[in-house]
Amino acid sequence: MTPETSATETDSGQKSAPDVPVDAGVVASVGADIDAAARIGAPLPESAHGGVATGGVDSPVVVLDEDQRRVVAAPPRGHLAVLGAPGTGKTTVIVELVADRVLRSGYATDEILVLAADRRAATRLRDVLAVRVGIPTAGPLARALTSFAFGIVVSGNAADGLPAPRLLTGGEQDAIIADLLVGDDEDGRSGDWPAHLDADVRCLPGFRGELRELMARAVEAHVSSERLTGLGDLRMRPEWRAAGRFIGQYHDVVDAFRDQFYDSTELVHRATEIVDSAGPDGTGLGPFARLKTLVVDDAEELSVAGSELLAALARRGVGIVVAGDPDVAAGGFRGASPDVVTRLPNVLDEPAASVVLGTSYRGSRQLADVYERVVARVGTAGAGTQRRVRRPTRSVEDSVLVTTPSSVAEQVAIIARELRERHVFGRVPWHDMAVVVRSRSQIAALERGLAGLEVPTRVLAGGTALRDEPSVRAFVLAARIALGVCVLDDEAAGELLTSVLGGFDRVELRRLRAALRQREADAGGSRSAAELLVEAMQLPGSLAELDTRHGRKAQSVADNLRRAAGAAERGATAEELFWSLWEGTRLERSLVEQSRGTGLAADEANRTLDAIVALFAAARRAVERSPGESPAHFLDQITESDLPEDTLAPRAAGSAVVITTPVGTVDRDFDTVVVCGLQEHGWPNMRQRGTLLGSGDLADAAAGIEPTPSDARALVLHDELRLLARTVSRARERLVVSAVAGEDASPSPFLPLFPPPTDGLAERHPLSLRGLTGRLRRDLTVALERGEHAVAERAAVSLARLAENGVEGASPDDWSGLLDLSTDAPLVSRDETVRVSPSRVEAFRTCGLHWLIDELGGSNSTVASGLGTILHEVAETLESADADEIWAAMSTRWNELPFEAGWQARLEEVKGADLARRLGLYVASREARGAAVIGKEVAFELPIPLVAEGGSDGPLDGATRPGGEHPTLAVLRGTIDRVELLADGSIDIVDLKTGKSEAKTNAGVVDNPQLGAYQLAFSEGAVPGTEGREGAGAKLVVLAGTAKTKPFYEPRQAPFTAEQAAAFREEIARTALEMAGAEFPAHVSSHCLEPFSFGRCRIHVVKAVTS
């Protein structure tokens, strides 16, 4: 293995700068990611470390069957197609063919080369070949097609005196296309596009994806931009005509770049041109000038452009050997031609022999039966002989398991259990198991679900767009603020502090805000925490003055922003801005240390490092491509692009279950394969690809063929079946198929191809230490309740063993509910006064436990309660019927509300303006009826003795409380929103309400304790300014937006009689004694477990989760 192979083939499965010899002078084009990883401190991929190759002639020889020996013995200069079903040993025979040519036929290592389906497959095959051959090589013996083409173009350009090429990544190409489309709209040059492809459509990522696909198909079909325009006219396809003009403009822009840029299809096309034009001595082909044999593994994944490159090499006398199976092609949606193996003579335009490998060595008879049922429905693609294979006769019971859970959560739990069972009982390493989903969009949720159930995972396919990575969003936001293109407001400050750059969690951020608010209050100020946080982030040293850990952490973030802003002022590039931000943190030490561990934290650290390295590499490529480009422009491109970026960053260390799509299984097989989410409308996905711009029709149109819609649907169905066939063929020992069958999901029509579902899988406990602990705790509890002492003893002994080994939750010391009460003392002692709030009386009536939690600080403020508070305070200071004036006053306090997102703020603004309108209408209606406000936010205080009349030391008659001696005095203390003087001289007590669930009829407030408390205080003369006047009762003014026919409701409680006042006074006293006690009633059925009560007491009364 040679130095030039370092870090050029990784597990990412994505397109990036390919591997080329170091003496070709293009190290910079492949080294950006490695350099970034090295500077950040991330460990390099294992493939970058090199190694000592062993093997050679004396290596253990694989025993080949008769068909495989025919392949190895094929004439060196001839062409050969090797057709074989999965498990027939195609890759094995390729390795032996290379070894035979090098070790026995005298080939030099630069005279034979293997092409693999992608970079990951090439990495694996390259290492196997290096060990098998066991001699020094001039270069890697296996490459991906793009890597091979890149090497040819490098050599060809050098021979022609041209600069080295640069590979244009998908994200970079998408950014260029987006810029050109926007520029066309701004310049008024977008009139060529048909009406259904208007500006709103053209700005969508999906449109750009279809446009890139059309461009690739045009290159493969040798359709220039001018010819595409002509085909648009000929076939009445206005979208082709417009795309032809656009593609011409695109090439003009790319050709103007300093370097020669190619996308992957253009690169292979250019390599074909160089091969055809090279001299007899191979001038211009560099390290490939002496090539005699080219072997292609997984040839069913070869693109049209790749086939043309093979034909060009064949014309130079290079022997072409291809191996594959058209039944399992996974790249149909990317333009792969699954029939290249069966049509090799037509592809090369030269005779070619063929060998069918007739024996499968993988799996069991049951697995083979499933595979045969799937491929029987696949179009033959010109073949079919590979299906008549000798299958394994070994029978393994339960080697195929089908499950139809009722929910996605249940599906994840069953899959986790199956994987853990194979790992624990079957001794199968985690990395020898895979979960395959149809779409990349399913991976993230599945990864989180399995991680939560203690199954280590790693993603092998797809990837996430940079803009969707939390760490990337943090760097981009910080860079935007440093450049001055984004304002540092409260939302941005909170996002930065809670990101990877700040390290705060939500609790720490609340503490920081509280500390700033307290400092403001101590200074006599009244500004909100939001205003204070923004100011503190902008003023040097302001946060450090708090002299707390949170203050110092926040100060570090603020200082880092200022340094980056200074770099921006000095003209820093986007990459330099990112380095400035990175070097101002302690991320290098913390993330790298975490990434070298195991578990969820290590996986997350690896994902973060992966994303950061990819971001830095993308920034470097942008600078190299367009040195004068504004950093802000690059940040816009990252934010708008939804395409994953390639990266050579390290993956999580250790063994882990692979999560991938069918494409990610091209070069792999596994002991256990799980097909997850075999759902209707998902697999098969019958949406025809390329229908927006007709990319799938272009090749036929160029050849004068007109496809029919039925043909297109059949091709899609066959592609979907090939993906399923490939997936099930990857399993060596066990296949698990899962399809949710619930109210919102139905299994795929492919499900009948598998055995009937197995019932009862969801009832098994999770096969983990945590799950075992839960089951044993449940068994112990149930056994004790039933008096089954032997069962209880066995469970207790097992729990003791787990506890001795440090398993969390096994020791009774960790069990909730077993500790003694911390105290049985009453909440209020005899010598203290019981304070009773009118609004809390109703809460205590509803549920004493809920009241206690709030009383002890367990309550939390919400946007709704904050909105009500602002309205009350505005109503106190402003007496106006003008809704605009009321809303203007409320708006000045808007930043005090704890919004989680911008959309929530906008929604609440609508609600707030509506409340202002309703309050204005109420004020106007009272004025029209001659009522006057004589008090707002009127405070009162009413002492209530808690002893029986006559001075007895016993409690109030009929009012008892547990816990011994009782207090002797309560104080009813509250604030009345509005006290109004009616036209007849009576007093009306008003309580403003903004909640949707408030009572709206008189009957609903007859027993309202809050209004009752106000009336009691009035009847006792405790309300200032109302002495000597009659009472008109008390009422609610409900301003909530549920009032459709009227702007507000006024449910009224009739004036208290003397008897009613006395009875209510006694009730308050009785309630005060209960509030002061040591035990509090929980209304479990009517409140705690009532789903619409939203009680904080629920967690204290639900049963423990034991499994």
Short mmCIF file of C-alpha atoms in Angstrom, two decimals, residues 784-1034:
data_model
loop_
_atom_site.label_atom_id
_atom_site.label_comp_id
_atom_site.label_asym_id
_atom_site.label_seq_id
_atom_site.Cartn_x
_atom_site.Cartn_y
_atom_site.Cartn_z
CA LEU A 784 -44.54 -9.69 46.87
CA GLU A 785 -48.09 -8.49 46.21
CA ARG A 786 -49.17 -12.06 45.42
CA GLY A 787 -47.25 -13.63 48.31
CA GLU A 788 -45.02 -15.64 45.92
CA HIS A 789 -41.95 -15.50 48.13
CA ALA A 790 -39.82 -17.94 46.12
CA VAL A 791 -40.24 -15.86 42.95
CA ALA A 792 -39.55 -12.68 44.90
CA GLU A 793 -36.37 -14.16 46.38
CA ARG A 794 -35.02 -15.17 42.96
CA ALA A 795 -35.71 -11.70 41.58
CA ALA A 796 -34.09 -10.07 44.62
CA VAL A 797 -30.96 -12.22 44.31
CA SER A 798 -30.64 -11.35 40.61
CA LEU A 799 -31.09 -7.66 41.34
CA ALA A 800 -28.42 -7.89 44.02
CA ARG A 801 -25.96 -9.37 41.50
CA LEU A 802 -26.72 -6.58 39.05
CA ALA A 803 -26.30 -3.97 41.79
CA GLU A 804 -22.92 -5.45 42.79
CA ASN A 805 -21.78 -4.95 39.19
CA GLY A 806 -22.85 -1.32 39.16
CA VAL A 807 -25.94 -1.64 36.97
CA GLU A 808 -27.94 1.56 37.36
CA GLY A 809 -31.36 1.12 38.94
CA ALA A 810 -30.70 -2.35 40.37
CA SER A 811 -29.93 -1.22 43.91
CA PRO A 812 -32.91 -0.31 46.13
CA ASP A 813 -31.01 2.86 46.97
CA ASP A 814 -31.86 4.07 43.46
CA TRP A 815 -35.57 3.28 43.67
CA SER A 816 -37.99 6.14 44.00
CA GLY A 817 -40.64 5.88 46.69
CA LEU A 818 -38.65 3.71 49.11
CA LEU A 819 -36.92 6.43 51.08
CA ASP A 820 -38.39 7.63 54.36
CA LEU A 821 -40.18 10.94 54.37
CA SER A 822 -37.73 13.78 54.79
CA THR A 823 -40.16 15.39 57.26
CA ASP A 824 -43.71 15.01 58.53
CA ALA A 825 -43.84 18.53 59.91
CA PRO A 826 -46.75 20.70 58.72
CA LEU A 827 -46.14 23.31 56.06
CA VAL A 828 -47.02 26.13 58.51
CA SER A 829 -46.19 25.94 62.22
CA ARG A 830 -48.43 27.05 65.09
CA ASP A 831 -46.70 30.40 65.49
CA GLU A 832 -46.93 31.33 61.80
CA THR A 833 -49.70 32.98 59.82
CA VAL A 834 -51.30 31.08 56.95
CA ARG A 835 -51.31 33.23 53.82
CA VAL A 836 -54.20 32.54 51.49
CA SER A 837 -54.47 33.96 47.97
CA PRO A 838 -57.89 34.12 46.32
CA SER A 839 -56.56 32.73 43.04
CA ARG A 840 -54.89 29.81 44.86
CA VAL A 841 -58.04 28.77 46.71
CA GLU A 842 -59.52 27.42 43.49
CA ALA A 843 -56.25 25.64 42.66
CA PHE A 844 -56.28 23.97 46.09
CA ARG A 845 -59.90 22.92 45.62
CA THR A 846 -59.05 21.37 42.26
CA CYS A 847 -56.04 19.36 43.49
CA GLY A 848 -54.08 19.84 46.69
CA LEU A 849 -51.01 18.09 45.29
CA HIS A 850 -50.89 20.37 42.25
CA TRP A 851 -51.24 23.40 44.54
CA LEU A 852 -48.37 22.18 46.74
CA ILE A 853 -46.02 21.69 43.77
CA ASP A 854 -46.67 25.25 42.61
CA GLU A 855 -46.34 26.58 46.17
CA LEU A 856 -42.92 24.96 46.55
CA GLY A 857 -41.60 26.45 43.31
CA GLY A 858 -42.54 23.76 40.82
CA SER A 859 -44.54 26.06 38.59
CA ASN A 860 -43.24 27.44 35.33
CA SER A 861 -44.24 30.46 33.35
CA THR A 862 -45.70 30.05 29.87
CA VAL A 863 -46.28 32.39 26.97
CA ALA A 864 -50.02 32.35 27.72
CA SER A 865 -49.54 33.31 31.37
CA GLY A 866 -46.96 35.93 30.41
CA LEU A 867 -49.37 37.43 27.88
CA GLY A 868 -52.05 37.66 30.55
CA THR A 869 -49.64 39.36 32.93
CA ILE A 870 -48.72 42.00 30.33
CA LEU A 871 -52.39 42.68 29.58
CA HIS A 872 -53.20 43.13 33.28
CA GLU A 873 -50.32 45.53 33.78
CA VAL A 874 -51.25 47.57 30.72
CA ALA A 875 -54.87 47.67 31.87
CA GLU A 876 -53.67 48.97 35.24
CA THR A 877 -51.71 51.90 33.80
CA LEU A 878 -53.85 52.71 30.77
CA GLU A 879 -57.57 53.44 30.65
CA SER A 880 -58.36 53.63 26.98
CA ALA A 881 -60.91 52.20 24.58
CA ASP A 882 -58.46 52.56 21.69
CA ALA A 883 -57.23 49.08 20.72
CA ASP A 884 -54.18 50.46 18.90
CA GLU A 885 -53.13 52.41 21.98
CA ILE A 886 -53.55 49.33 24.18
CA TRP A 887 -51.59 47.14 21.72
CA ALA A 888 -48.81 49.73 21.45
CA ALA A 889 -48.39 49.62 25.22
CA MET A 890 -48.36 45.80 25.19
CA SER A 891 -45.80 45.72 22.37
CA THR A 892 -43.21 47.53 24.48
CA ARG A 893 -43.21 44.51 26.82
CA TRP A 894 -43.22 41.85 24.09
CA ASN A 895 -39.59 40.82 24.47
CA GLU A 896 -40.32 39.64 28.01
CA LEU A 897 -42.22 36.60 26.74
CA PRO A 898 -40.27 33.30 26.50
CA PHE A 899 -40.84 32.43 22.84
CA GLU A 900 -39.23 29.23 21.60
CA ALA A 901 -39.35 30.22 17.93
CA GLY A 902 -40.11 33.15 15.65
CA TRP A 903 -43.34 31.62 14.36
CA GLN A 904 -44.64 31.41 17.93
CA ALA A 905 -43.92 35.09 18.48
CA ARG A 906 -45.83 36.00 15.34
CA LEU A 907 -48.78 33.82 16.36
CA GLU A 908 -48.92 35.36 19.82
CA GLU A 909 -48.78 38.85 18.32
CA VAL A 910 -52.05 38.10 16.57
CA LYS A 911 -53.55 36.86 19.84
CA GLY A 912 -52.22 39.87 21.76
CA ALA A 913 -53.66 42.36 19.27
CA ASP A 914 -57.00 40.57 19.49
CA LEU A 915 -56.95 40.77 23.30
CA ALA A 916 -56.19 44.49 23.06
CA ARG A 917 -59.18 44.95 20.76
CA ARG A 918 -61.50 43.08 23.13
CA LEU A 919 -60.27 45.01 26.18
CA GLY A 920 -60.86 48.29 24.35
CA LEU A 921 -64.41 47.23 23.50
CA TYR A 922 -65.07 46.32 27.14
CA VAL A 923 -63.80 49.69 28.38
CA ALA A 924 -65.96 51.46 25.80
CA SER A 925 -69.05 49.47 26.83
CA ARG A 926 -68.61 50.33 30.55
CA GLU A 927 -68.20 54.00 29.76
CA ALA A 928 -71.34 53.91 27.63
CA ARG A 929 -73.28 52.51 30.62
CA GLY A 930 -72.07 55.22 32.94
CA ALA A 931 -69.69 53.07 35.00
CA ALA A 932 -66.53 54.61 36.44
CA VAL A 933 -63.33 52.95 37.53
CA ILE A 934 -62.48 53.87 41.14
CA GLY A 935 -59.61 51.45 41.53
CA LYS A 936 -57.21 49.24 39.61
CA GLU A 937 -55.06 46.48 41.04
CA VAL A 938 -56.65 47.20 44.42
CA ALA A 939 -54.85 45.30 47.16
CA PHE A 940 -56.67 44.06 50.24
CA GLU A 941 -55.86 42.05 53.36
CA LEU A 942 -58.40 40.28 55.59
CA PRO A 943 -57.37 38.49 58.83
CA ILE A 944 -59.32 35.28 59.54
CA PRO A 945 -58.99 33.61 62.97
CA LEU A 946 -58.61 29.85 62.87
CA VAL A 947 -59.97 29.14 66.37
CA ALA A 948 -63.55 28.61 67.43
CA GLU A 949 -65.49 31.58 68.74
CA GLY A 950 -65.07 31.99 72.49
CA GLY A 951 -61.30 31.75 72.44
CA SER A 952 -60.95 27.97 72.52
CA ASP A 953 -57.52 26.64 71.61
CA GLY A 954 -59.11 23.96 69.44
CA PRO A 955 -59.45 24.33 65.72
CA LEU A 956 -62.36 26.05 64.06
CA ASP A 957 -65.55 24.02 64.45
CA GLY A 958 -65.67 21.32 61.80
CA ALA A 959 -62.22 22.23 60.49
CA THR A 960 -59.60 19.66 61.41
CA ARG A 961 -56.13 19.10 60.08
CA PRO A 962 -53.58 16.37 60.62
CA GLY A 963 -50.18 17.01 62.08
CA GLY A 964 -50.86 18.18 65.64
CA GLU A 965 -51.00 21.81 66.71
CA HIS A 966 -52.45 24.24 64.25
CA PRO A 967 -51.88 27.94 63.43
CA THR A 968 -54.36 30.37 64.89
CA LEU A 969 -54.52 33.00 62.17
CA ALA A 970 -54.86 33.16 58.41
CA VAL A 971 -54.65 36.21 56.18
CA LEU A 972 -56.66 36.41 52.96
CA ARG A 973 -54.56 38.65 50.76
CA GLY A 974 -55.14 39.52 47.15
CA THR A 975 -55.41 42.12 44.40
CA ILE A 976 -58.60 43.00 42.53
CA ASP A 977 -58.11 43.88 38.85
CA ARG A 978 -60.79 46.58 38.70
CA VAL A 979 -63.25 48.13 41.17
CA GLU A 980 -66.00 49.94 39.27
CA LEU A 981 -68.70 52.33 40.47
CA LEU A 982 -71.94 51.67 38.61
CA ALA A 983 -74.47 54.32 37.61
CA ASP A 984 -76.73 53.33 40.53
CA GLY A 985 -73.90 53.89 43.02
CA SER A 986 -73.18 50.23 43.73
CA ILE A 987 -69.75 48.59 43.61
CA ASP A 988 -68.87 46.08 40.92
CA ILE A 989 -65.79 43.89 41.40
CA VAL A 990 -64.13 42.84 38.13
CA ASP A 991 -61.55 40.13 37.42
CA LEU A 992 -60.03 40.13 33.90
CA LYS A 993 -59.42 36.72 32.35
CA THR A 994 -57.58 35.77 29.14
CA GLY A 995 -57.78 31.97 29.33
CA LYS A 996 -59.84 29.94 26.89
CA SER A 997 -61.26 27.58 29.53
CA GLU A 998 -62.78 30.21 31.81
CA ALA A 999 -66.49 30.00 32.67
CA LYS A 1000 -68.69 32.13 30.43
CA THR A 1001 -72.10 31.86 32.15
CA ASN A 1002 -73.48 32.98 35.51
CA ALA A 1003 -74.06 29.37 36.48
CA GLY A 1004 -70.39 28.67 35.93
CA VAL A 1005 -69.23 31.21 38.55
CA VAL A 1006 -71.78 30.60 41.34
CA ASP A 1007 -69.15 28.79 43.41
CA ASN A 1008 -66.08 30.55 42.01
CA PRO A 1009 -63.79 30.87 45.08
CA GLN A 1010 -61.76 33.77 43.67
CA LEU A 1011 -64.84 35.94 43.15
CA GLY A 1012 -66.13 34.71 46.52
CA ALA A 1013 -62.92 35.85 48.22
CA TYR A 1014 -63.27 39.30 46.65
CA GLN A 1015 -66.88 39.54 47.83
CA LEU A 1016 -65.93 38.43 51.34
CA ALA A 1017 -63.23 41.11 51.50
CA PHE A 1018 -65.77 43.70 50.29
CA SER A 1019 -68.40 42.62 52.81
CA GLU A 1020 -65.83 42.87 55.63
CA GLY A 1021 -64.81 46.40 54.54
CA ALA A 1022 -61.31 45.31 53.54
CA VAL A 1023 -61.43 46.83 50.04
CA PRO A 1024 -60.19 50.44 50.13
CA GLY A 1025 -62.46 53.15 48.67
CA THR A 1026 -65.69 51.14 48.88
CA GLU A 1027 -66.78 51.92 52.41
CA GLY A 1028 -70.53 52.53 52.89
CA ARG A 1029 -71.59 51.36 49.42
CA GLU A 1030 -73.78 48.47 48.34
CA GLY A 1031 -72.24 45.64 46.39
CA ALA A 1032 -73.39 44.62 42.93
CA GLY A 1033 -71.54 41.32 43.21
CA ALA A 1034 -68.40 40.21 41.34
#
